[in-house]
Amino acid sequence: MIMAESAMESVRVVKSATCGRSLVFTSKFAAGKCLLEELPYAYVLCNKKRGLFCDFCLKQCSTLLRCSSCKYVRYCSRPCQKGDWKRCHKQDCKTLKRIHPRVPPDLAQLLAQIIRKQRQSPPCTQDDEDCFPTTVDQLESHHEKLSDARKDHFESLWFVLQQCIEEDVLPQPSSLVKMFGATICNSFSICDNDLNGIAVGIYLRASMLNHSCYPNCVVVFDERKLQLRTVRDVKEGDVCTISYVDVINPAKERQTELEERYHFSCNCVKCIDEINELEPDDGLGEEFRGLKKSLEQIQDAEKSQDWTKVLELCKPYLKPMDPSSSLQADHHLLVKLRDRAFDICVDTQSWEKAAQMGQLNTDPYRYHYGPYHPSLGIHLLKMGKLLLYLERLQDAREYLTEAESVLEVTHGPQHSLMLTLVQELISSCR
Ligand SMILES: [Zn+2]
Ligand SMILES: [Zn+2]
Ligand SMILES: [Zn+2]
């Protein structure tokens, strides 16, 4: 675990009767302060991303070396292969060969790692109430509140794990279900620099973070390293919060997700304000229904990879909304639809159209995510790159300069994204 001396003092664990353990700031900090850097306790690259990223360091790489034994996992270098062999692949390699051509689901692989790791670490004996946890056992699990769907999921994983793990190593279902519960509500989706989830991991220290839909911190990833950073000015003793869910979603959706996965109801300022402001007919208008239907049809067309149809379906929304429209210009579904259209335009090299789409989404992004959010920073950066490519230098410069000021706070000047992309791009449009 990487832990700079100064970072270690920025937050500490406190225990309260009502919300369990949380992290509080040990001093006042301005926005953009890195509070914590942490390497994962356990992590796996998602099966569907294999071959695009190194299984060990999670770096994106076009030429990866394949494990010559299982021919499944891939690495960017020999040191990464060695590191992973020591970390978990020595055992996993045998399993993968034995069950070939089947591959365990991501979560089964993660649980297998946790099971093996727990066996190596001695049980914790000290009073750990206000210390950082050192094993998954010490995390909140809510296993007694699992929904029926989650219970079914557990059953299927139990079946897989019996084939992956030696009988004498596999815990009893009663203790495994706790581990499963803890993994569901404490795992992080590890994102690449475009904020697409590529891996799933457990970060013991960061799992102490509380939720708010209007958080004072964000978590970002640089390959497999997690960074916790302030996005607002904070006071000593304040509780450190991140959002567990996408804050662009409306309050009701966020609350459903929080209750289902994390088993609590959110009473943050943003939730209360939004619910009080809800009009009785919100979400029932004809235009809203039309938009929702289009999104469903788009998903179907995407499944069959019919990009022409997708863009056709997006068409009515690819212009600024009519002022008489009952749909707000920053409606979250509209933003999502345009985001999809943006990505497809980029993939199909319709650069002009993509730029148009992205521009329509820029203000809604600012509105939903606030001034310092990784999603806003990445959106601005993508737009800047696109406009630079289209040789619209003035616009490109504006986007990239704003991207830099956002990313400096959310990612920090030492993040690989800042070190490479932003600086190169800004200098190329000077
Ligand atoms: Zn690597
Ligand atoms: Zn192997
Ligand atoms: Zn909330």
PDB file of C-alpha atoms in Angstrom, residues 199-351:
ATOM      1  CA  ALA A 199     -11.679  -3.687 -13.438  1.00  0.00           C
ATOM      2  CA  VAL A 200     -13.219  -4.252 -10.038  1.00  0.00           C
ATOM      3  CA  GLY A 201     -11.302  -3.976  -6.795  1.00  0.00           C
ATOM      4  CA  ILE A 202     -11.405  -3.715  -3.018  1.00  0.00           C
ATOM      5  CA  TYR A 203      -9.656  -0.745  -1.400  1.00  0.00           C
ATOM      6  CA  LEU A 204      -9.807  -1.208   2.350  1.00  0.00           C
ATOM      7  CA  ARG A 205      -9.116   2.379   3.372  1.00  0.00           C
ATOM      8  CA  ALA A 206     -11.313   3.995   0.740  1.00  0.00           C
ATOM      9  CA  SER A 207     -14.136   1.641   1.696  1.00  0.00           C
ATOM     10  CA  MET A 208     -14.512   3.712   4.879  1.00  0.00           C
ATOM     11  CA  LEU A 209     -15.822   6.620   2.789  1.00  0.00           C
ATOM     12  CA  ASN A 210     -19.412   7.717   3.299  1.00  0.00           C
ATOM     13  CA  HIS A 211     -21.816   8.657   0.553  1.00  0.00           C
ATOM     14  CA  SER A 212     -23.372  11.981  -0.374  1.00  0.00           C
ATOM     15  CA  CYS A 213     -25.054  12.966  -3.650  1.00  0.00           C
ATOM     16  CA  TYR A 214     -23.361  16.345  -3.064  1.00  0.00           C
ATOM     17  CA  PRO A 215     -19.941  15.049  -2.018  1.00  0.00           C
ATOM     18  CA  ASN A 216     -16.875  17.013  -0.939  1.00  0.00           C
ATOM     19  CA  CYS A 217     -14.443  14.501  -2.479  1.00  0.00           C
ATOM     20  CA  VAL A 218     -13.987  12.285  -5.521  1.00  0.00           C
ATOM     21  CA  VAL A 219     -12.150   9.066  -6.142  1.00  0.00           C
ATOM     22  CA  VAL A 220     -10.126   8.742  -9.349  1.00  0.00           C
ATOM     23  CA  PHE A 221      -7.878   5.975 -10.626  1.00  0.00           C
ATOM     24  CA  ASP A 222      -4.464   6.108 -12.207  1.00  0.00           C
ATOM     25  CA  GLU A 223      -4.158   2.564 -13.519  1.00  0.00           C
ATOM     26  CA  ARG A 224      -4.782   0.546 -10.339  1.00  0.00           C
ATOM     27  CA  LYS A 225      -3.900   3.281  -7.862  1.00  0.00           C
ATOM     28  CA  LEU A 226      -6.848   4.985  -6.199  1.00  0.00           C
ATOM     29  CA  GLN A 227      -6.660   8.645  -5.296  1.00  0.00           C
ATOM     30  CA  LEU A 228      -9.048  10.465  -2.988  1.00  0.00           C
ATOM     31  CA  ARG A 229      -9.212  14.209  -3.646  1.00  0.00           C
ATOM     32  CA  THR A 230     -11.208  17.142  -2.319  1.00  0.00           C
ATOM     33  CA  VAL A 231     -13.438  18.940  -4.815  1.00  0.00           C
ATOM     34  CA  ARG A 232     -14.543  21.670  -2.414  1.00  0.00           C
ATOM     35  CA  ASP A 233     -12.947  23.552   0.433  1.00  0.00           C
ATOM     36  CA  VAL A 234     -13.447  21.527   3.608  1.00  0.00           C
ATOM     37  CA  LYS A 235     -13.100  22.109   7.348  1.00  0.00           C
ATOM     38  CA  GLU A 236     -11.338  20.096  10.024  1.00  0.00           C
ATOM     39  CA  GLY A 237     -13.645  17.414  11.427  1.00  0.00           C
ATOM     40  CA  ASP A 238     -16.031  17.395   8.434  1.00  0.00           C
ATOM     41  CA  VAL A 239     -17.021  13.946   7.218  1.00  0.00           C
ATOM     42  CA  CYS A 240     -15.313  13.043   3.991  1.00  0.00           C
ATOM     43  CA  THR A 241     -17.849  11.970   1.326  1.00  0.00           C
ATOM     44  CA  ILE A 242     -17.917  10.642  -2.224  1.00  0.00           C
ATOM     45  CA  SER A 243     -20.923   9.734  -4.360  1.00  0.00           C
ATOM     46  CA  TYR A 244     -21.476   5.992  -4.753  1.00  0.00           C
ATOM     47  CA  VAL A 245     -23.841   6.610  -7.679  1.00  0.00           C
ATOM     48  CA  ASP A 246     -23.912   8.775 -10.789  1.00  0.00           C
ATOM     49  CA  VAL A 247     -25.183  12.152  -9.585  1.00  0.00           C
ATOM     50  CA  ILE A 248     -26.739  12.879 -12.973  1.00  0.00           C
ATOM     51  CA  ASN A 249     -29.515  10.394 -12.158  1.00  0.00           C
ATOM     52  CA  PRO A 250     -32.624  11.841 -10.498  1.00  0.00           C
ATOM     53  CA  ALA A 251     -33.074  11.495  -6.728  1.00  0.00           C
ATOM     54  CA  LYS A 252     -35.513   8.592  -6.884  1.00  0.00           C
ATOM     55  CA  GLU A 253     -33.210   6.509  -9.058  1.00  0.00           C
ATOM     56  CA  ARG A 254     -30.204   7.275  -6.884  1.00  0.00           C
ATOM     57  CA  GLN A 255     -32.098   6.316  -3.762  1.00  0.00           C
ATOM     58  CA  THR A 256     -33.309   3.031  -5.238  1.00  0.00           C
ATOM     59  CA  GLU A 257     -29.759   2.136  -6.226  1.00  0.00           C
ATOM     60  CA  LEU A 258     -28.359   3.123  -2.833  1.00  0.00           C
ATOM     61  CA  GLU A 259     -30.970   1.089  -1.006  1.00  0.00           C
ATOM     62  CA  GLU A 260     -30.578  -1.967  -3.196  1.00  0.00           C
ATOM     63  CA  ARG A 261     -26.798  -2.124  -3.216  1.00  0.00           C
ATOM     64  CA  TYR A 262     -25.711  -0.298  -0.060  1.00  0.00           C
ATOM     65  CA  HIS A 263     -28.789  -0.704   2.148  1.00  0.00           C
ATOM     66  CA  PHE A 264     -29.361   2.851   3.323  1.00  0.00           C
ATOM     67  CA  SER A 265     -31.600   5.746   2.376  1.00  0.00           C
ATOM     68  CA  CYS A 266     -29.882   8.968   1.446  1.00  0.00           C
ATOM     69  CA  ASN A 267     -31.016  12.145   3.168  1.00  0.00           C
ATOM     70  CA  CYS A 268     -28.453  14.483   1.689  1.00  0.00           C
ATOM     71  CA  VAL A 269     -29.294  18.107   0.795  1.00  0.00           C
ATOM     72  CA  LYS A 270     -29.448  17.305  -2.892  1.00  0.00           C
ATOM     73  CA  CYS A 271     -31.934  14.462  -2.399  1.00  0.00           C
ATOM     74  CA  ILE A 272     -34.170  16.527  -0.136  1.00  0.00           C
ATOM     75  CA  ASP A 273     -34.137  19.555  -2.464  1.00  0.00           C
ATOM     76  CA  GLU A 274     -34.832  17.483  -5.550  1.00  0.00           C
ATOM     77  CA  ILE A 275     -37.685  15.547  -4.011  1.00  0.00           C
ATOM     78  CA  ASN A 276     -39.294  18.754  -2.705  1.00  0.00           C
ATOM     79  CA  GLU A 277     -39.042  20.327  -6.147  1.00  0.00           C
ATOM     80  CA  LEU A 278     -40.642  17.401  -7.986  1.00  0.00           C
ATOM     81  CA  GLU A 279     -43.732  18.412  -9.931  1.00  0.00           C
ATOM     82  CA  PRO A 280     -46.599  15.930  -9.591  1.00  0.00           C
ATOM     83  CA  ASP A 281     -46.531  15.126 -13.326  1.00  0.00           C
ATOM     84  CA  ASP A 282     -42.740  14.872 -13.614  1.00  0.00           C
ATOM     85  CA  GLY A 283     -41.748  12.119 -15.954  1.00  0.00           C
ATOM     86  CA  LEU A 284     -45.233  11.636 -17.366  1.00  0.00           C
ATOM     87  CA  GLY A 285     -45.205  14.076 -20.297  1.00  0.00           C
ATOM     88  CA  GLU A 286     -45.538  12.870 -23.860  1.00  0.00           C
ATOM     89  CA  GLU A 287     -42.115  14.133 -24.882  1.00  0.00           C
ATOM     90  CA  PHE A 288     -40.537  12.385 -21.936  1.00  0.00           C
ATOM     91  CA  ARG A 289     -42.206   9.118 -22.897  1.00  0.00           C
ATOM     92  CA  GLY A 290     -40.997   9.576 -26.476  1.00  0.00           C
ATOM     93  CA  LEU A 291     -37.439  10.120 -25.274  1.00  0.00           C
ATOM     94  CA  LYS A 292     -37.582   7.082 -23.033  1.00  0.00           C
ATOM     95  CA  LYS A 293     -38.879   4.951 -25.875  1.00  0.00           C
ATOM     96  CA  SER A 294     -36.119   6.218 -28.188  1.00  0.00           C
ATOM     97  CA  LEU A 295     -33.510   5.275 -25.603  1.00  0.00           C
ATOM     98  CA  GLU A 296     -34.883   1.738 -25.412  1.00  0.00           C
ATOM     99  CA  GLN A 297     -34.885   1.437 -29.206  1.00  0.00           C
ATOM    100  CA  ILE A 298     -31.343   2.797 -29.292  1.00  0.00           C
ATOM    101  CA  GLN A 299     -30.223   0.117 -26.876  1.00  0.00           C
ATOM    102  CA  ASP A 300     -31.754  -2.561 -29.098  1.00  0.00           C
ATOM    103  CA  ALA A 301     -30.139  -1.099 -32.208  1.00  0.00           C
ATOM    104  CA  GLU A 302     -26.807  -0.965 -30.375  1.00  0.00           C
ATOM    105  CA  LYS A 303     -27.078  -4.636 -29.503  1.00  0.00           C
ATOM    106  CA  SER A 304     -27.425  -5.457 -33.185  1.00  0.00           C
ATOM    107  CA  GLN A 305     -24.665  -2.911 -33.951  1.00  0.00           C
ATOM    108  CA  ASP A 306     -26.895  -1.022 -36.356  1.00  0.00           C
ATOM    109  CA  TRP A 307     -25.172   2.362 -36.005  1.00  0.00           C
ATOM    110  CA  THR A 308     -27.129   4.005 -38.825  1.00  0.00           C
ATOM    111  CA  LYS A 309     -30.351   3.190 -37.021  1.00  0.00           C
ATOM    112  CA  VAL A 310     -28.954   4.478 -33.732  1.00  0.00           C
ATOM    113  CA  LEU A 311     -28.063   7.831 -35.261  1.00  0.00           C
ATOM    114  CA  GLU A 312     -31.445   7.984 -36.994  1.00  0.00           C
ATOM    115  CA  LEU A 313     -33.160   7.472 -33.627  1.00  0.00           C
ATOM    116  CA  CYS A 314     -30.983  10.131 -32.012  1.00  0.00           C
ATOM    117  CA  LYS A 315     -31.695  12.666 -34.744  1.00  0.00           C
ATOM    118  CA  PRO A 316     -34.639  14.540 -33.150  1.00  0.00           C
ATOM    119  CA  TYR A 317     -32.459  15.228 -30.113  1.00  0.00           C
ATOM    120  CA  LEU A 318     -29.330  16.333 -31.906  1.00  0.00           C
ATOM    121  CA  LYS A 319     -30.372  19.969 -31.975  1.00  0.00           C
ATOM    122  CA  PRO A 320     -31.064  22.385 -29.128  1.00  0.00           C
ATOM    123  CA  MET A 321     -34.510  21.684 -27.661  1.00  0.00           C
ATOM    124  CA  ASP A 322     -37.360  23.918 -28.757  1.00  0.00           C
ATOM    125  CA  PRO A 323     -38.048  26.504 -25.995  1.00  0.00           C
ATOM    126  CA  SER A 324     -41.696  25.375 -25.999  1.00  0.00           C
ATOM    127  CA  SER A 325     -40.623  21.800 -25.262  1.00  0.00           C
ATOM    128  CA  SER A 326     -41.602  20.339 -21.916  1.00  0.00           C
ATOM    129  CA  LEU A 327     -38.254  18.550 -21.844  1.00  0.00           C
ATOM    130  CA  GLN A 328     -35.582  20.542 -20.061  1.00  0.00           C
ATOM    131  CA  ALA A 329     -32.410  21.091 -22.078  1.00  0.00           C
ATOM    132  CA  ASP A 330     -30.422  19.401 -19.318  1.00  0.00           C
ATOM    133  CA  HIS A 331     -32.767  16.445 -18.778  1.00  0.00           C
ATOM    134  CA  HIS A 332     -30.605  13.530 -17.680  1.00  0.00           C
ATOM    135  CA  LEU A 333     -31.977  11.144 -20.308  1.00  0.00           C
ATOM    136  CA  LEU A 334     -31.311  13.687 -23.031  1.00  0.00           C
ATOM    137  CA  VAL A 335     -27.734  14.035 -21.810  1.00  0.00           C
ATOM    138  CA  LYS A 336     -27.308  10.257 -21.832  1.00  0.00           C
ATOM    139  CA  LEU A 337     -28.754   9.938 -25.312  1.00  0.00           C
ATOM    140  CA  ARG A 338     -26.418  12.614 -26.637  1.00  0.00           C
ATOM    141  CA  ASP A 339     -23.481  10.954 -24.907  1.00  0.00           C
ATOM    142  CA  ARG A 340     -24.227   7.714 -26.717  1.00  0.00           C
ATOM    143  CA  ALA A 341     -24.616   9.577 -29.999  1.00  0.00           C
ATOM    144  CA  PHE A 342     -21.312  11.375 -29.325  1.00  0.00           C
ATOM    145  CA  ASP A 343     -19.432   8.098 -28.829  1.00  0.00           C
ATOM    146  CA  ILE A 344     -20.969   6.514 -31.918  1.00  0.00           C
ATOM    147  CA  CYS A 345     -20.153   9.581 -34.023  1.00  0.00           C
ATOM    148  CA  VAL A 346     -16.556   9.355 -32.816  1.00  0.00           C
ATOM    149  CA  ASP A 347     -16.397   5.611 -33.532  1.00  0.00           C
ATOM    150  CA  THR A 348     -17.829   6.118 -37.010  1.00  0.00           C
ATOM    151  CA  GLN A 349     -15.573   9.146 -37.558  1.00  0.00           C
ATOM    152  CA  SER A 350     -18.440  11.620 -37.997  1.00  0.00           C
ATOM    153  CA  TRP A 351     -16.332  14.269 -36.301  1.00  0.00           C
TER     154      TRP A 351
END
